[in-house]
Structure formats: structure tokens, C-alpha cells
Coordinates of C-alpha atoms and ligand atoms in Angstrom, one line a residue:
M1 CA 86.7 19.5 -43.3
H2 CA 84.7 17.5 -40.8
T3 CA 85.2 13.7 -40.4
L4 CA 83.6 11.3 -38.1
S5 CA 85.6 8.7 -36.3
S6 CA 85.4 5.3 -37.9
H7 CA 85.6 3.3 -34.8
S8 CA 82.1 4.4 -33.6
L9 CA 79.4 2.1 -34.9
P10 CA 76.2 3.5 -36.1
A11 CA 72.9 2.2 -34.5
P12 CA 70.8 -0.4 -36.3
V13 CA 68.9 2.6 -37.8
H14 CA 71.4 5.2 -39.0
Y15 CA 70.8 8.5 -40.7
T16 CA 73.0 11.2 -42.3
L17 CA 71.8 14.7 -43.0
T18 CA 73.6 17.4 -45.0
P19 CA 72.5 20.9 -45.8
A20 CA 73.6 20.0 -49.3
H21 CA 72.2 22.7 -51.5
P22 CA 71.2 25.8 -49.5
G23 CA 70.5 27.7 -52.8
A24 CA 68.0 25.1 -53.9
H25 CA 66.7 24.7 -50.3
L26 CA 67.6 21.0 -50.3
F27 CA 68.7 18.8 -47.4
K28 CA 70.2 15.5 -48.5
V29 CA 69.3 12.7 -46.1
S30 CA 70.0 9.0 -46.0
C31 CA 68.6 6.2 -43.8
E32 CA 70.6 3.0 -43.5
L33 CA 69.2 -0.2 -41.9
A34 CA 71.4 -3.1 -40.6
Q35 CA 68.4 -5.5 -40.7
P36 CA 65.8 -4.5 -43.2
D37 CA 62.5 -6.4 -43.3
P38 CA 63.3 -9.5 -45.6
A39 CA 59.8 -9.3 -47.0
G40 CA 60.5 -5.7 -48.3
Q41 CA 61.2 -2.8 -46.0
R42 CA 58.7 -0.1 -45.7
F43 CA 59.6 3.6 -45.0
W44 CA 57.2 6.4 -44.2
L45 CA 57.3 10.1 -43.3
P46 CA 54.9 11.6 -40.7
A47 CA 51.8 13.4 -42.0
W48 CA 51.8 15.8 -39.1
I49 CA 54.0 17.1 -36.3
P50 CA 52.9 16.7 -32.7
G51 CA 51.8 20.0 -31.2
S52 CA 50.4 21.3 -34.5
Y53 CA 47.2 19.4 -35.2
M54 CA 46.8 19.4 -38.9
I55 CA 47.7 16.9 -41.6
R56 CA 50.5 18.5 -43.5
E57 CA 51.8 15.6 -45.6
F58 CA 55.5 16.4 -45.2
A59 CA 56.4 13.6 -47.7
R60 CA 55.2 16.0 -50.5
N61 CA 58.6 17.7 -50.0
I62 CA 60.7 14.7 -50.9
V63 CA 62.0 15.5 -54.3
T64 CA 64.2 12.5 -55.2
L65 CA 64.4 9.1 -53.6
S66 CA 66.5 6.0 -54.3
A67 CA 67.7 2.9 -52.5
E68 CA 70.6 0.5 -52.7
A69 CA 71.9 -2.6 -50.9
G70 CA 75.4 -4.1 -51.3
G71 CA 76.1 -1.6 -54.1
R72 CA 73.1 -2.5 -56.1
P73 CA 70.1 -0.4 -56.7
V74 CA 66.9 -1.5 -55.0
V75 CA 63.5 -0.7 -56.4
L76 CA 61.2 1.4 -54.3
T77 CA 57.4 1.3 -54.8
K78 CA 55.2 4.0 -53.5
L79 CA 52.2 2.6 -51.6
D80 CA 50.4 5.8 -50.6
K81 CA 51.1 9.5 -50.1
H82 CA 53.8 8.9 -47.5
T83 CA 54.9 5.3 -47.7
W84 CA 57.4 3.5 -49.8
Q85 CA 58.3 -0.2 -50.0
A86 CA 61.7 -1.5 -51.0
A87 CA 62.1 -4.7 -52.9
S88 CA 63.4 -7.5 -50.6
V89 CA 67.1 -7.7 -50.1
P90 CA 69.2 -10.7 -49.0
A91 CA 69.6 -11.3 -45.3
G92 CA 72.6 -9.6 -43.7
V93 CA 72.8 -6.9 -46.4
R94 CA 72.4 -3.3 -45.3
L95 CA 69.7 -1.3 -47.1
R96 CA 70.3 2.4 -47.7
V97 CA 67.7 4.9 -48.8
E98 CA 68.9 8.3 -50.0
Y99 CA 66.6 11.3 -50.6
E100 CA 66.4 15.0 -51.0
V101 CA 64.0 17.1 -49.0
Y102 CA 62.8 20.5 -50.2
A103 CA 63.0 22.9 -47.2
W104 CA 61.4 26.3 -47.8
D105 CA 58.7 26.6 -45.1
L106 CA 59.6 29.5 -42.8
S107 CA 57.7 28.3 -39.8
V108 CA 58.3 26.3 -36.7
R109 CA 56.5 23.3 -38.0
A110 CA 58.6 22.0 -40.9
A111 CA 62.0 22.7 -42.4
H112 CA 63.8 25.7 -43.9
L113 CA 67.2 26.0 -45.6
D114 CA 69.0 28.8 -47.4
S115 CA 72.4 30.4 -47.4
T116 CA 71.7 32.2 -44.1
H117 CA 70.6 29.2 -42.0
G118 CA 69.1 25.7 -41.8
F119 CA 66.3 24.6 -39.5
F120 CA 64.4 21.3 -39.5
N121 CA 62.0 19.2 -37.5
G122 CA 62.8 15.5 -37.7
T123 CA 59.2 14.9 -38.8
S124 CA 60.0 16.7 -42.0
V125 CA 63.3 15.0 -42.8
F126 CA 63.7 11.5 -41.2
L127 CA 62.0 8.6 -42.9
A128 CA 60.8 6.1 -40.4
A129 CA 61.6 2.4 -41.0
E130 CA 58.4 0.5 -40.5
G131 CA 58.8 -2.0 -37.6
Q132 CA 62.0 -0.4 -36.4
T133 CA 60.7 2.8 -34.9
D134 CA 61.4 1.4 -31.4
Q135 CA 65.1 0.8 -32.2
P136 CA 67.9 3.2 -31.1
C137 CA 69.1 5.3 -34.0
T138 CA 72.1 7.5 -34.8
V139 CA 72.3 10.5 -37.0
D140 CA 75.3 12.2 -38.5
I141 CA 74.5 15.9 -39.0
L142 CA 77.1 17.2 -41.4
P143 CA 78.1 20.8 -42.0
P144 CA 77.4 22.5 -45.3
L145 CA 79.7 21.6 -48.2
D146 CA 80.1 25.2 -49.3
P147 CA 83.4 26.6 -47.9
A148 CA 81.7 30.0 -47.6
L149 CA 79.5 28.5 -44.9
H150 CA 82.4 27.0 -42.9
D151 CA 81.5 29.0 -39.9
W152 CA 78.0 27.5 -39.4
K153 CA 77.3 26.1 -36.0
L154 CA 74.6 23.7 -34.9
A155 CA 72.1 23.9 -32.0
T156 CA 69.9 21.0 -30.8
T157 CA 69.0 19.1 -27.7
L158 CA 69.5 15.8 -29.5
A159 CA 71.9 13.7 -27.4
R160 CA 75.5 13.5 -28.7
D161 CA 76.7 10.0 -29.4
P162 CA 79.1 9.4 -26.5
S163 CA 81.3 7.1 -28.5
C164 CA 81.9 9.5 -31.3
P165 CA 83.7 12.9 -31.0
V166 CA 81.7 15.9 -31.9
D167 CA 83.4 19.0 -33.5
E168 CA 83.4 21.2 -30.3
A169 CA 83.7 24.4 -32.3
T170 CA 80.6 23.9 -34.5
A171 CA 78.7 21.0 -32.7
F172 CA 78.2 19.2 -36.0
G173 CA 78.7 15.4 -35.5
R174 CA 76.9 12.2 -34.5
F175 CA 73.8 12.2 -32.3
R176 CA 71.8 9.4 -30.9
A177 CA 68.2 8.7 -29.9
Q178 CA 66.5 5.8 -28.1
D179 CA 63.8 5.6 -30.7
Y180 CA 62.1 7.4 -33.6
D181 CA 59.9 9.4 -31.3
E182 CA 63.0 10.9 -29.6
L183 CA 64.8 11.4 -32.9
V184 CA 62.0 13.6 -34.3
D185 CA 61.3 15.6 -31.0
H186 CA 64.5 17.6 -31.1
P187 CA 64.5 20.2 -33.8
V188 CA 67.8 21.4 -35.2
E189 CA 69.1 24.9 -36.0
M190 CA 72.3 25.5 -38.0
G191 CA 73.9 28.7 -39.1
R192 CA 75.5 31.8 -37.6
F193 CA 73.3 32.4 -34.5
T194 CA 73.8 34.2 -31.3
E195 CA 73.7 32.3 -28.1
A196 CA 73.1 32.9 -24.4
A197 CA 72.6 30.7 -21.4
F198 CA 71.4 30.6 -17.8
D199 CA 71.0 28.0 -15.1
V200 CA 67.9 27.4 -13.1
A201 CA 67.4 24.5 -10.6
G202 CA 70.4 22.7 -12.0
V203 CA 69.1 22.9 -15.6
R204 CA 71.1 24.5 -18.3
H205 CA 68.9 26.7 -20.4
E206 CA 70.2 27.9 -23.7
I207 CA 68.8 30.6 -26.1
V208 CA 69.7 30.6 -29.8
L209 CA 68.6 33.5 -31.9
T210 CA 68.8 33.3 -35.7
G211 CA 68.3 36.3 -38.0
R212 CA 69.2 39.9 -37.6
H213 CA 68.3 41.4 -34.2
D214 CA 69.4 43.8 -31.5
C215 CA 68.2 41.8 -28.6
D216 CA 69.2 42.6 -25.1
L217 CA 70.2 39.0 -24.2
P218 CA 71.0 39.5 -20.5
R219 CA 67.6 41.1 -20.1
L220 CA 65.9 38.2 -21.9
C221 CA 67.9 35.7 -19.8
E222 CA 66.9 37.5 -16.6
D223 CA 63.2 37.5 -17.4
L224 CA 63.1 33.9 -18.8
S225 CA 65.1 32.5 -15.8
R226 CA 62.4 33.8 -13.4
V227 CA 59.6 32.2 -15.5
C228 CA 61.4 28.9 -15.8
A229 CA 62.3 28.8 -12.1
W230 CA 58.6 29.4 -11.2
Q231 CA 57.4 26.6 -13.5
I232 CA 59.9 24.1 -12.2
A233 CA 58.9 25.0 -8.6
L234 CA 55.2 24.5 -9.5
F235 CA 55.7 20.9 -10.6
G236 CA 58.6 20.2 -8.2
T237 CA 62.2 19.4 -8.6
P238 CA 64.0 17.7 -10.3
A239 CA 62.9 19.3 -13.5
P240 CA 62.1 16.7 -16.3
V241 CA 65.1 17.8 -18.4
S242 CA 68.7 18.5 -17.7
R243 CA 69.0 20.9 -20.6
Y244 CA 66.5 23.1 -22.3
L245 CA 66.8 25.1 -25.6
F246 CA 64.8 28.1 -26.7
M247 CA 65.5 28.5 -30.4
A248 CA 64.1 31.5 -32.1
M249 CA 64.0 32.6 -35.7
V250 CA 63.9 36.4 -35.7
V251 CA 62.0 37.9 -38.6
G252 CA 60.4 41.2 -39.6
D253 CA 56.9 40.1 -38.9
G254 CA 56.1 36.7 -37.4
Y255 CA 54.9 34.8 -34.4
G256 CA 54.7 31.2 -33.4
G257 CA 56.0 28.5 -31.3
L258 CA 56.1 24.7 -31.1
E259 CA 56.8 22.6 -28.0
H260 CA 59.2 19.7 -27.8
R261 CA 60.4 17.5 -25.0
A262 CA 63.5 19.6 -24.2
S263 CA 63.3 22.6 -26.5
T264 CA 61.0 24.9 -28.3
A265 CA 61.2 26.3 -31.8
L266 CA 60.0 29.9 -31.9
M267 CA 59.4 32.6 -34.5
T268 CA 59.3 36.2 -33.4
S269 CA 59.2 39.7 -34.8
R270 CA 62.4 41.6 -34.3
K271 CA 60.5 44.5 -32.6
D272 CA 59.1 42.1 -30.0
L273 CA 62.6 41.4 -28.5
P274 CA 64.0 43.7 -25.8
Y275 CA 66.7 46.1 -26.8
R276 CA 69.5 47.5 -24.7
G277 CA 68.2 50.5 -22.8
M278 CA 64.6 49.6 -23.2
R279 CA 62.6 51.1 -20.3
G280 CA 59.8 48.9 -18.9
R281 CA 58.4 46.2 -21.1
S282 CA 56.7 46.7 -24.5
E283 CA 53.5 44.9 -25.3
G284 CA 55.3 42.9 -27.9
Y285 CA 58.0 41.8 -25.5
T286 CA 55.4 40.7 -22.9
S287 CA 53.7 38.7 -25.6
F288 CA 57.1 37.1 -26.6
L289 CA 57.7 36.2 -23.0
G290 CA 54.2 34.8 -22.8
L291 CA 55.0 32.6 -25.8
C292 CA 58.2 31.3 -24.3
S293 CA 56.3 30.6 -21.0
H294 CA 53.6 28.8 -23.0
E295 CA 56.0 26.5 -24.8
Y296 CA 58.0 25.9 -21.6
F297 CA 54.9 24.9 -19.7
H298 CA 54.3 22.2 -22.4
T299 CA 57.5 20.5 -21.2
W300 CA 55.2 19.1 -18.6
N301 CA 51.7 19.6 -20.0
V302 CA 51.4 17.7 -23.3
K303 CA 55.0 16.5 -23.8
R304 CA 54.9 14.3 -20.6
I305 CA 51.4 14.6 -19.2
K306 CA 49.8 13.4 -22.5
P307 CA 46.3 12.6 -23.6
A308 CA 45.9 8.8 -24.0
A309 CA 45.2 9.5 -27.6
F310 CA 48.9 10.5 -28.1
V311 CA 50.3 7.4 -26.4
P312 CA 51.9 6.5 -28.7
Y313 CA 51.7 9.2 -31.5
R314 CA 50.4 7.8 -34.7
Y315 CA 52.2 9.9 -37.3
G316 CA 50.3 8.9 -40.4
E317 CA 46.8 10.2 -39.4
E318 CA 44.8 12.5 -37.2
N319 CA 45.1 11.6 -33.4
Y320 CA 41.7 12.6 -32.1
T321 CA 41.2 13.9 -28.5
R322 CA 38.6 16.0 -26.9
L323 CA 41.1 17.2 -24.3
L324 CA 43.0 20.0 -26.1
W325 CA 41.2 22.5 -23.8
V326 CA 43.3 20.9 -21.0
F327 CA 46.6 20.7 -22.9
E328 CA 46.4 24.0 -24.8
G329 CA 43.8 25.8 -22.6
F330 CA 45.4 25.2 -19.2
T331 CA 48.8 25.9 -20.8
S332 CA 47.4 29.2 -22.0
Y333 CA 46.1 30.0 -18.6
Y334 CA 49.4 29.4 -17.0
D335 CA 51.6 31.1 -19.6
D336 CA 50.6 34.6 -18.5
L337 CA 50.0 33.6 -14.9
A338 CA 53.6 32.4 -14.7
L339 CA 54.7 35.9 -15.9
L340 CA 52.8 37.4 -13.0
R341 CA 53.7 34.9 -10.3
S342 CA 57.4 35.0 -11.2
G343 CA 57.4 38.8 -10.9
V344 CA 58.1 39.5 -14.5
I345 CA 54.8 41.5 -14.9
G346 CA 52.6 43.2 -12.3
V347 CA 49.0 42.6 -11.4
E348 CA 47.6 45.4 -13.7
D349 CA 49.4 44.0 -16.7
Y350 CA 48.2 40.5 -15.8
L351 CA 44.5 41.6 -15.6
A352 CA 44.9 43.4 -18.9
L353 CA 46.1 40.1 -20.5
L354 CA 43.3 38.2 -18.9
G355 CA 40.9 40.8 -20.2
K356 CA 42.2 40.2 -23.8
T357 CA 41.5 36.4 -23.5
I358 CA 38.0 37.1 -22.2
S359 CA 37.4 39.6 -25.1
R360 CA 38.7 37.1 -27.6
V361 CA 36.2 34.4 -26.5
L362 CA 33.2 36.7 -26.1
S363 CA 33.6 38.5 -29.4
G364 CA 32.8 35.4 -31.5
S365 CA 29.4 33.8 -31.8
G366 CA 31.1 30.5 -32.6
R367 CA 31.3 30.0 -28.8
L368 CA 27.5 29.6 -28.8
K369 CA 27.7 26.8 -31.4
Q370 CA 30.8 24.7 -30.6
S371 CA 32.0 23.3 -27.2
V372 CA 35.7 23.2 -26.4
A373 CA 35.5 19.4 -26.4
D374 CA 34.2 19.5 -30.0
S375 CA 36.7 22.2 -30.9
S376 CA 39.5 20.0 -29.6
F377 CA 38.2 17.0 -31.5
D378 CA 37.8 18.9 -34.7
A379 CA 41.1 20.9 -34.4
W380 CA 42.4 19.0 -37.5
S381 CA 39.7 20.2 -39.8
K382 CA 38.4 23.4 -38.1
F383 CA 40.7 25.3 -35.6
Y384 CA 43.8 24.7 -37.8
R385 CA 41.9 25.4 -41.0
Q386 CA 40.1 28.6 -40.2
D387 CA 38.3 30.5 -42.9
E388 CA 36.4 33.8 -42.9
N389 CA 33.5 32.2 -41.1
A390 CA 35.7 31.0 -38.1
P391 CA 34.4 33.5 -35.5
N392 CA 30.8 32.5 -36.4
A393 CA 31.5 28.7 -36.2
I394 CA 34.5 28.0 -34.0
V395 CA 35.5 28.5 -30.3
S396 CA 39.2 28.4 -29.5
Y397 CA 40.2 25.6 -27.1
Y398 CA 43.1 27.8 -26.3
A399 CA 41.2 30.9 -25.2
K400 CA 38.1 29.3 -23.8
G401 CA 40.2 26.5 -22.4
A402 CA 42.2 29.2 -20.5
L403 CA 38.9 30.7 -19.1
I404 CA 37.7 27.2 -18.0
A405 CA 41.1 26.8 -16.3
L406 CA 40.6 30.2 -14.6
A407 CA 37.0 29.4 -13.5
L408 CA 38.0 26.0 -12.2
D409 CA 41.0 27.5 -10.4
L410 CA 38.7 30.1 -8.7
K411 CA 36.1 27.5 -7.9
L412 CA 38.6 25.1 -6.3
R413 CA 40.1 27.9 -4.3
A414 CA 36.8 29.3 -3.2
G415 CA 35.5 25.9 -2.2
S416 CA 38.5 25.0 -0.1
E417 CA 39.4 28.3 1.4
G418 CA 42.4 28.4 -0.8
R419 CA 43.9 25.0 0.2
V420 CA 43.2 23.4 -3.2
S421 CA 43.7 25.0 -6.6
L422 CA 44.5 24.2 -10.2
D423 CA 48.2 24.1 -9.1
T424 CA 47.2 21.1 -6.9
L425 CA 45.5 19.5 -9.9
M426 CA 48.6 20.1 -12.2
R427 CA 50.9 18.5 -9.6
I428 CA 48.7 15.4 -9.3
L429 CA 48.6 15.1 -13.1
W430 CA 52.4 15.3 -13.1
Q431 CA 52.7 12.6 -10.5
R432 CA 50.2 10.2 -12.0
H433 CA 50.7 10.8 -15.7
G434 CA 53.8 12.8 -16.3
L435 CA 56.2 10.8 -14.3
T436 CA 54.6 7.5 -15.2
G437 CA 54.0 8.0 -18.9
V438 CA 50.4 6.8 -18.5
G439 CA 48.2 8.8 -20.9
V440 CA 45.2 10.9 -19.6
E441 CA 42.0 9.2 -20.6
E442 CA 39.2 11.4 -22.0
G443 CA 37.2 11.4 -18.7
A444 CA 40.1 11.5 -16.2
I445 CA 40.1 15.2 -15.6
F446 CA 36.5 15.2 -14.4
D447 CA 37.2 12.3 -12.0
L448 CA 40.3 14.1 -10.7
V449 CA 38.4 17.4 -10.2
A450 CA 35.7 15.4 -8.3
E451 CA 38.4 13.8 -6.1
L452 CA 40.1 17.1 -5.3
A453 CA 36.9 19.0 -4.5
E454 CA 35.6 16.1 -2.4
Q455 CA 38.7 16.2 -0.3
A456 CA 38.3 19.9 0.3
A457 CA 34.6 19.8 1.1
P458 CA 32.7 16.5 1.4
G459 CA 29.8 16.4 -1.1
A460 CA 31.3 19.0 -3.4
G461 CA 33.1 16.7 -5.7
R462 CA 30.3 15.4 -7.8
L463 CA 28.8 18.9 -8.2
L464 CA 32.0 20.5 -9.4
A465 CA 32.7 17.6 -11.8
R466 CA 29.2 17.9 -13.3
W467 CA 29.6 21.7 -13.6
L468 CA 33.0 21.2 -15.4
R469 CA 31.5 18.7 -17.8
S470 CA 28.7 21.1 -18.7
M471 CA 31.2 23.9 -19.3
V472 CA 33.4 21.7 -21.5
S473 CA 30.8 19.9 -23.5
G474 CA 28.3 22.8 -23.6
T475 CA 28.3 26.3 -25.0
E476 CA 27.2 28.3 -22.0
D477 CA 29.3 31.3 -21.1
L478 CA 31.4 30.9 -18.0
P479 CA 30.2 32.7 -14.9
L480 CA 33.3 34.8 -14.7
V481 CA 31.7 38.0 -13.4
R482 CA 30.4 36.2 -10.3
L483 CA 33.5 34.1 -9.7
L484 CA 35.9 37.0 -10.0
R485 CA 33.7 39.1 -7.7
G486 CA 34.4 36.5 -5.0
F487 CA 38.1 37.3 -5.5
G488 CA 37.7 41.0 -5.3
V489 CA 38.0 41.6 -9.0
D490 CA 35.4 43.4 -11.1
L491 CA 34.8 42.3 -14.7
K492 CA 33.0 44.8 -17.0
M493 CA 32.4 44.5 -20.7
E494 CA 32.9 47.7 -22.6
A495 CA 32.8 48.8 -26.2
A496 CA 36.2 49.4 -27.9
S497 CA 34.8 52.4 -29.8
S498 CA 31.7 54.6 -29.4
A499 CA 31.0 54.2 -33.1
P500 CA 27.9 52.3 -34.1
S501 CA 28.8 48.8 -35.3
L502 CA 28.8 47.2 -38.8
G503 CA 29.5 43.8 -37.3
V504 CA 32.6 43.2 -39.4
K505 CA 36.3 42.8 -39.1
L506 CA 38.4 44.6 -41.7
A507 CA 41.4 43.0 -43.5
T508 CA 44.6 44.6 -42.4
G509 CA 47.3 46.0 -44.7
A510 CA 45.2 45.7 -47.8
G511 CA 45.0 49.4 -48.5
E512 CA 41.4 48.9 -49.5
V513 CA 38.5 48.6 -47.0
K514 CA 38.1 44.8 -47.4
L515 CA 35.8 42.8 -45.1
A516 CA 37.8 39.9 -43.6
Q517 CA 35.0 38.6 -41.4
V518 CA 31.2 39.4 -41.2
H519 CA 29.7 38.5 -37.9
D520 CA 26.5 36.5 -37.7
D521 CA 23.4 38.6 -37.3
G522 CA 25.4 41.8 -37.4
A523 CA 24.4 44.9 -39.4
A524 CA 26.6 44.1 -42.4
Q525 CA 25.3 40.5 -42.7
R526 CA 21.7 41.6 -42.3
A527 CA 22.2 44.0 -45.2
G528 CA 23.7 41.3 -47.4
L529 CA 27.4 42.3 -47.2
S530 CA 29.9 39.4 -47.2
A531 CA 33.5 38.6 -46.3
G532 CA 35.7 39.6 -49.2
D533 CA 33.5 42.6 -50.2
V534 CA 35.5 45.8 -50.7
L535 CA 33.7 48.9 -49.3
I536 CA 33.9 51.9 -51.7
A537 CA 31.6 54.6 -50.3
L538 CA 29.4 55.3 -47.3
D539 CA 26.5 57.6 -48.1
G540 CA 28.2 58.6 -51.3
L541 CA 31.5 59.5 -49.7
R542 CA 34.7 57.5 -50.4
V543 CA 35.7 55.2 -47.5
S544 CA 39.2 54.5 -46.4
S545 CA 40.0 52.0 -43.7
G546 CA 41.5 54.7 -41.4
E547 CA 38.4 56.8 -41.6
L548 CA 35.6 54.3 -41.5
D549 CA 35.4 54.5 -37.7
T550 CA 35.4 58.3 -37.8
M551 CA 32.6 58.3 -40.3
L552 CA 30.5 55.8 -38.3
M553 CA 31.1 57.8 -35.1
R554 CA 28.9 60.6 -36.6
R555 CA 25.9 58.2 -36.9
T556 CA 23.7 56.7 -34.3
P557 CA 22.6 53.1 -33.8
G558 CA 19.5 52.3 -35.7
E559 CA 20.4 54.8 -38.5
K560 CA 20.5 53.5 -42.0
V561 CA 23.5 54.1 -44.2
D562 CA 24.0 53.5 -47.9
I563 CA 27.1 51.5 -48.7
H564 CA 28.6 50.8 -52.1
A565 CA 31.0 47.8 -52.3
F566 CA 32.6 45.6 -54.8
R567 CA 31.9 41.9 -54.7
R568 CA 34.5 40.5 -57.0
D569 CA 34.4 43.0 -59.9
E570 CA 30.7 43.8 -59.5
L571 CA 29.6 47.0 -57.9
M572 CA 26.8 46.5 -55.4
R573 CA 24.7 48.7 -53.1
F574 CA 23.6 47.9 -49.6
E575 CA 21.3 49.6 -47.1
V576 CA 22.8 49.0 -43.7
E577 CA 21.0 49.6 -40.4
L578 CA 23.7 50.3 -37.8
D579 CA 24.0 48.4 -34.6
P580 CA 24.9 49.8 -31.1
P581 CA 28.7 49.5 -30.4
A582 CA 29.6 45.9 -29.5
R583 CA 30.6 45.5 -25.9
H584 CA 33.3 42.9 -26.4
Q585 CA 36.1 44.5 -24.5
A586 CA 36.7 43.0 -21.0
R587 CA 38.0 45.2 -18.3
L588 CA 39.2 43.8 -15.0
T589 CA 39.9 45.9 -12.0
L590 CA 40.8 45.2 -8.4
R591 CA 37.9 46.2 -6.1
E592 CA 39.1 48.5 -3.4
T593 CA 36.3 47.6 -1.0
A594 CA 36.7 43.8 -1.2
D595 CA 36.0 41.9 2.0
A596 CA 38.7 40.0 4.0
T597 CA 37.7 36.6 2.5
A598 CA 37.9 38.0 -1.0
L599 CA 41.2 39.7 -0.3
R600 CA 42.7 36.5 1.1
L601 CA 41.5 34.4 -1.9
R602 CA 42.8 37.1 -4.3
K603 CA 46.2 37.2 -2.8
G604 CA 46.4 33.4 -2.9
W605 CA 45.3 33.3 -6.6
L606 CA 47.5 36.1 -7.9
S607 CA 50.6 35.2 -5.9
G608 CA 50.2 31.4 -6.1
G609 CA 49.9 30.9 -2.4
Ligands
ZN1 ZN1 50.5 25.3 -27.0

């Protein structure tokens, strides 16, 4: 049985949290205030979680809610979808709200609880006390009541309350945060997980894996420690944290990550983890390392170097910024680059990853309609709420943002004979915004780019800033072929298959040949086919998803084929004129005959010199 010492006083805002009913997926939580608002204390739960730009209305998962003060019930009135107001209570009387949170969202963004483990983000479980979010708070995180779960342990980067002993064996106990922002920026995992640790630059890095797995932990530690060391060196020591936690939920099929100030919550497929005796590196493992690298880079870029729009976070509504191409795009550029520069992957692997990013951007016509500035601004209603028309309407501020970072890096390097680069820009952002906490205003990146380029070559600053603005707020494709050529790298666009194109993307795993997406102006769309249609036959022969490509391979572009398809339950017939194979696959190769300047620039870019 776990008890907390009675001599330690809770903070003015004090929470308790218990994984009370794992079978019903319910956390029981209380919030106690020493000095509630005499006019009637308000409480609210965030509508979104920083890092995931979508209104999720976490308060919908609060199942029961009650309040008491001095042993008497206090009436709570709901004011809107996530705000409650308590009736006023006499001065000097503590007000306590108790509630249950339904936790059955297996993602990195919310909360999950069953008899195998518990996970939560503070934004899903801790009610904020209006007017008191700047106050220090304490939270007692208690172990499960069920004796069968007595061996659960806890993992989090929340600071332990120094005045209160923590159960060393399980780590359950009292934690402390300077304010509400800090409280909700340290997710918590509990259960029977496996642990590993490594030290880099004086920072303790811990890995916690929940779920069944056969991960080669020493291998993972070895690879991650290189990536972390490289990133810390990029921004300079000391690192912004003294402790960092990678917490991963291992599942059969899943992928995702969310950044926090001293940790990241990850979701990964079991098969993407390295196993003992694995030779080389699987594609899945490379992608998992890229995910870890991405979230770790956010420790600087977005958790500390923040858009002004996030200073402070406003949890009840959308926080609009046109800069996600910097905070997600630049992070996406550096996630794979860090794998290369830290020696975890080789140049060929890196160029293949870069090729994938280029292909992703160029395969959607949405890039010709939406700028990355607009995509950032509309993340809440578009990028995070994609439907079947997404490739025709949306550009990814991750993928195109990464290409803008690449193009900017190459331009800065080429214009300064390698003395100035995107690394320089990141370090200045860290000095001016990360260390000071001053948010990055919407136009600040352009000014900074102008300043850097001007230093390298007088007169170049304004030009480069103007170019960057046009790339960010326009829809023109980036001049990557030309830029890469200057670095001794050839970029060619190829077709993934020699089969004529229908201009569609098929749904996976459906068993039937269902159209997931129909590309604007493609053969299928011109013929009247639509996303959701299920193809039945091509020229009178039954179609299966595995054989569609083989059937099309025997046709030529311009040829007409007869397609039968179901739209809902109605059989329809379409005459489709086939297109030439789409050349969306980017292939990057090192040019053998590159001149000395190109070779020097290339070496600097790929090795980080
Ligand atoms: Zn990110």
C-alpha cells in the first residue's frame, strides 16, 4: 500500500490522479484549491494539445464531476463545452473538484487506460483553475487500487516533489510543477514497461517501451545516443534539459509522436523496432529513428523556439500561426539529416529519404493551390482534418517545409562559400528566442535570413528574403534540380511503374479495389470516377487490387478502357482514357563528375561542416 507523507504540504493547486477503474478505462482525478475565486471558481479543460493542431474537446471525456468545500457539496454550472463554474464558497475554505476521465484513445495525443497500462497527457486529465494557472501545483499520482496490478511502475519527466518521498521501486508519488503549462507538458506512462538509459552531454536519456516487443535495446540506445549527441552539439551545450524520456507504446500497427519539453510520447509498430541479431537497418527502423530524431529536435524547435502565437498557449481555441513550415518543416528537414550527420545512416540512404519527401510534395496538385503559410494557418481545419480530396487541395507544411529548409540551406551555403547555413540560422534562433523565451513573430524568419545572407555577401540579403517569401506564400515549385546540381547531386523524376496511369490512389487492405483518392485532371476523374468507387471490371474482366497494375501494363497511354464500378450500391460504367505513367518518383544521385566547388559544398552540406 502506498502512502504519502503527511508533513509535505500540497501546493495552492493540488491534484490527485488514480488509475481507478482500468476495466472501465477511467482515471479518477481531483483538483483542490486553497484559495478559490470568491466570486465562483471556474475550471476548464484544454480543447487541444500543443503539437497537434486540432480542436479535440478533451472535456467530452469527463464522465462524472462534483465539487465540495468544507465537507459540503458545491454546485457546478457548465458554462460551455469545457468550462464549469463552482458556486462561491466562504473565504479560507478549500474547494475540491472530483471527476472521472474516460481514457480509451490509443494515441499519443490523449489518454489510455486498461489492465495492461495507463498513459495520459495532462491536457486530457488536469482541469485548469481559471486565474490560477500561473501558480505552482502538486500532483499525487497513485498506483492502481487492484492488487493484481501492484507491480505497475511509473515513468514521467514531471519533477518529483523534493519534500515528499517517492516510492523508489515504482516511482508513484508526489510531483510538482511551476505552473499549469509545465504540469501538462510531461506525459505519464504507467504499467509494466521495459526501460533502458544512456547518457549524452551530461543528460540522462531514458527509453520506456510499453507493449509486447523483442526490441534490441542496446542497439536502439547506441543509435539514439548518436542522434541526440549530434543535435545537442548543433545547438550547443548545455542542453536545454537535464533529463529526457522517450516513451513508446509498441503496437501491431501504428506510428506517431508528440513532442514535449523534456520527453516525447511515441507510437510504433513492433516490426519497426530493431531485434537482436538484425543485420543492417530495416526501412521501418530507419523511419522509427527518424521519428525519434524529429521529436527530439522539437525540444529546441517549437518547445523553446516558439512562434509568438504560442506564447502563451491559449488552450481553449485555435492558436493560429503561418509558421508551421518552420516549426514542423525545418524539424522534418533535420530529422533525417541528423541520422546522416550522426553517422546512423549513409549518404545513399539519406538521398533516398530526401527523394521520398520530394516525391510526396510533387505527387499532389494541392501544392499548386495552397502555400505552406496558408497550410500552416489552416492546419486546424485542413491538414489535421484531411479527407479524400486532400492531395488535390492541401500542401503539407511538413514535407514542403522540409524542402524549403533544404533549398534555403543550399542557397545560404552556396552564397557564402559554405560559411553560413541553416545550422547558423537555427543557432541564432536558439540564442535569440529559445534561451530568452521571446516568441518568433510571423515575419522574423525573413528578416533573419536577410541579415545572415547580407553578412555573407553584401547586397544578397534582401534578394534571398524576397525569394523565401515568394516560396513560402506562393505555390511555385522549388528550384531543387538547379540547387542540387550546384552541390553535385542530380535529381531526376521517374515513374514508379511503367503502367499507364488512372490518376488514383487505391485504399489499402480493403480486399476490394476501392478508390481512396482521385487526382485532379487525372484519367479517372475525367471519366467521372470518384473517391469511394469500387472497381469491378476492366474491359469485362474482373479486377483485383493486386492485378490492376498488371492489367494496365498491357495497355498504352491514350488507349480507352471500359471500367465497371460500384458507387454506393449502384453499378456504373466509365470509359477511361489512360494517361502516361506519372513521373512522381524523385531519384537523387551523387554526380561523379562534380567540380571542386560542388564537391566542397556537398561535403559541407552532408557532413555538417
Ligand atoms: Zn513535429
